[in-house]
mmCIF file of C-alpha atoms in Angstrom:
data_model
loop_
_atom_site.group_PDB
_atom_site.id
_atom_site.type_symbol
_atom_site.label_atom_id
_atom_site.label_comp_id
_atom_site.label_asym_id
_atom_site.label_seq_id
_atom_site.Cartn_x
_atom_site.Cartn_y
_atom_site.Cartn_z
ATOM 1 C CA MET A 20 90.395 122.800 81.055
ATOM 2 C CA GLU A 21 91.220 120.017 78.713
ATOM 3 C CA ARG A 22 93.735 117.612 80.263
ATOM 4 C CA GLU A 23 95.624 117.111 76.982
ATOM 5 C CA LYS A 24 96.177 120.847 76.624
ATOM 6 C CA LEU A 25 97.548 121.041 80.163
ATOM 7 C CA TYR A 26 99.681 117.940 79.516
ATOM 8 C CA SER A 27 101.238 119.484 76.400
ATOM 9 C CA TYR A 28 101.920 122.684 78.360
ATOM 10 C CA ILE A 29 103.567 120.776 81.235
ATOM 11 C CA GLN A 30 105.467 118.563 78.777
ATOM 12 C CA GLY A 31 106.901 121.673 77.103
ATOM 13 C CA MET A 32 107.935 123.061 80.487
ATOM 14 C CA ILE A 33 109.741 119.836 81.370
ATOM 15 C CA HIS A 34 111.445 119.601 77.965
ATOM 16 C CA SER A 35 112.742 123.148 78.335
ATOM 17 C CA SER A 36 114.229 122.324 81.749
ATOM 18 C CA THR A 37 118.023 122.464 81.869
ATOM 19 C CA LYS A 38 118.255 119.819 84.567
ATOM 20 C CA SER A 39 119.472 116.320 83.837
ATOM 21 C CA PRO A 40 117.410 114.151 83.930
ATOM 22 C CA LYS A 41 114.671 116.366 82.590
ATOM 23 C CA CYS A 42 112.517 117.171 85.612
ATOM 24 C CA MET A 43 110.775 120.218 86.925
ATOM 25 C CA SER A 44 109.179 121.513 90.064
ATOM 26 C CA ILE A 45 105.848 122.889 88.882
ATOM 27 C CA SER A 46 104.142 125.710 90.730
ATOM 28 C CA THR A 47 100.432 125.012 90.481
ATOM 29 C CA VAL A 48 99.708 128.615 91.451
ATOM 30 C CA LYS A 49 101.778 129.995 88.552
ATOM 31 C CA VAL A 50 100.298 127.527 86.057
ATOM 32 C CA ALA A 51 96.783 128.351 87.220
ATOM 33 C CA ASN A 52 97.521 132.058 86.895
ATOM 34 C CA LEU A 53 98.983 131.674 83.388
ATOM 35 C CA LEU A 54 96.090 129.538 82.157
ATOM 36 C CA ASP A 55 93.405 131.460 84.077
ATOM 37 C CA LEU A 56 92.277 128.409 86.070
ATOM 38 C CA GLN A 57 91.646 127.533 89.691
ATOM 39 C CA VAL A 58 94.629 126.081 91.567
ATOM 40 C CA SER A 59 92.536 123.073 92.586
ATOM 41 C CA GLU A 60 91.834 122.297 88.905
ATOM 42 C CA VAL A 61 95.543 122.275 88.086
ATOM 43 C CA GLU A 62 96.393 120.147 91.137
ATOM 44 C CA GLN A 63 93.696 117.609 90.251
ATOM 45 C CA ALA A 64 94.796 117.519 86.613
ATOM 46 C CA LEU A 65 98.404 116.849 87.650
ATOM 47 C CA LYS A 66 97.246 114.031 89.948
ATOM 48 C CA ASP A 67 95.227 112.555 87.071
ATOM 49 C CA LEU A 68 98.212 112.752 84.708
ATOM 50 C CA VAL A 69 100.380 110.948 87.279
ATOM 51 C CA ALA A 70 97.651 108.334 87.853
ATOM 52 C CA ASN A 71 97.319 107.764 84.092
ATOM 53 C CA GLY A 72 101.075 107.272 83.755
ATOM 54 C CA LYS A 73 101.709 110.322 81.587
ATOM 55 C CA LEU A 74 103.890 111.903 84.285
ATOM 56 C CA HIS A 75 105.972 110.574 87.137
ATOM 57 C CA SER A 76 106.045 112.377 90.446
ATOM 58 C CA SER A 77 108.796 112.337 93.037
ATOM 59 C CA LYS A 78 109.728 114.348 96.107
ATOM 60 C CA LEU A 79 113.232 115.746 96.608
ATOM 61 C CA GLU A 80 115.083 114.163 99.516
ATOM 62 C CA LYS A 81 117.067 117.309 100.306
ATOM 63 C CA PRO A 82 115.837 120.839 100.925
ATOM 64 C CA PRO A 83 113.732 122.468 99.495
ATOM 65 C CA TYR A 84 111.749 119.143 99.369
ATOM 66 C CA HIS A 85 109.767 120.175 96.290
ATOM 67 C CA GLU A 86 107.643 117.713 94.397
ATOM 68 C CA ILE A 87 109.105 117.210 90.933
ATOM 69 C CA TYR A 88 107.533 115.868 87.772
ATOM 70 C CA LEU A 89 109.273 113.780 85.125
ATOM 71 C CA LEU A 90 108.201 112.406 81.783
ATOM 72 C CA PRO A 91 108.065 108.599 81.637
#
């Protein structure tokens, strides 16, 4: 899968979030299912997007301790 296509998909998901600041807990299983990809491909692509600075990643300090993604 092309990383830019996945990035635009994730970016749209974050923009549509109602939370303030705009952040979202992304289920790699659901994204992989929607895009007909392997879960490992989606996880690696998200790691690459964070490494390239296109996304920021953080972990919630309170339950449910999900990893959230934010736009820079």
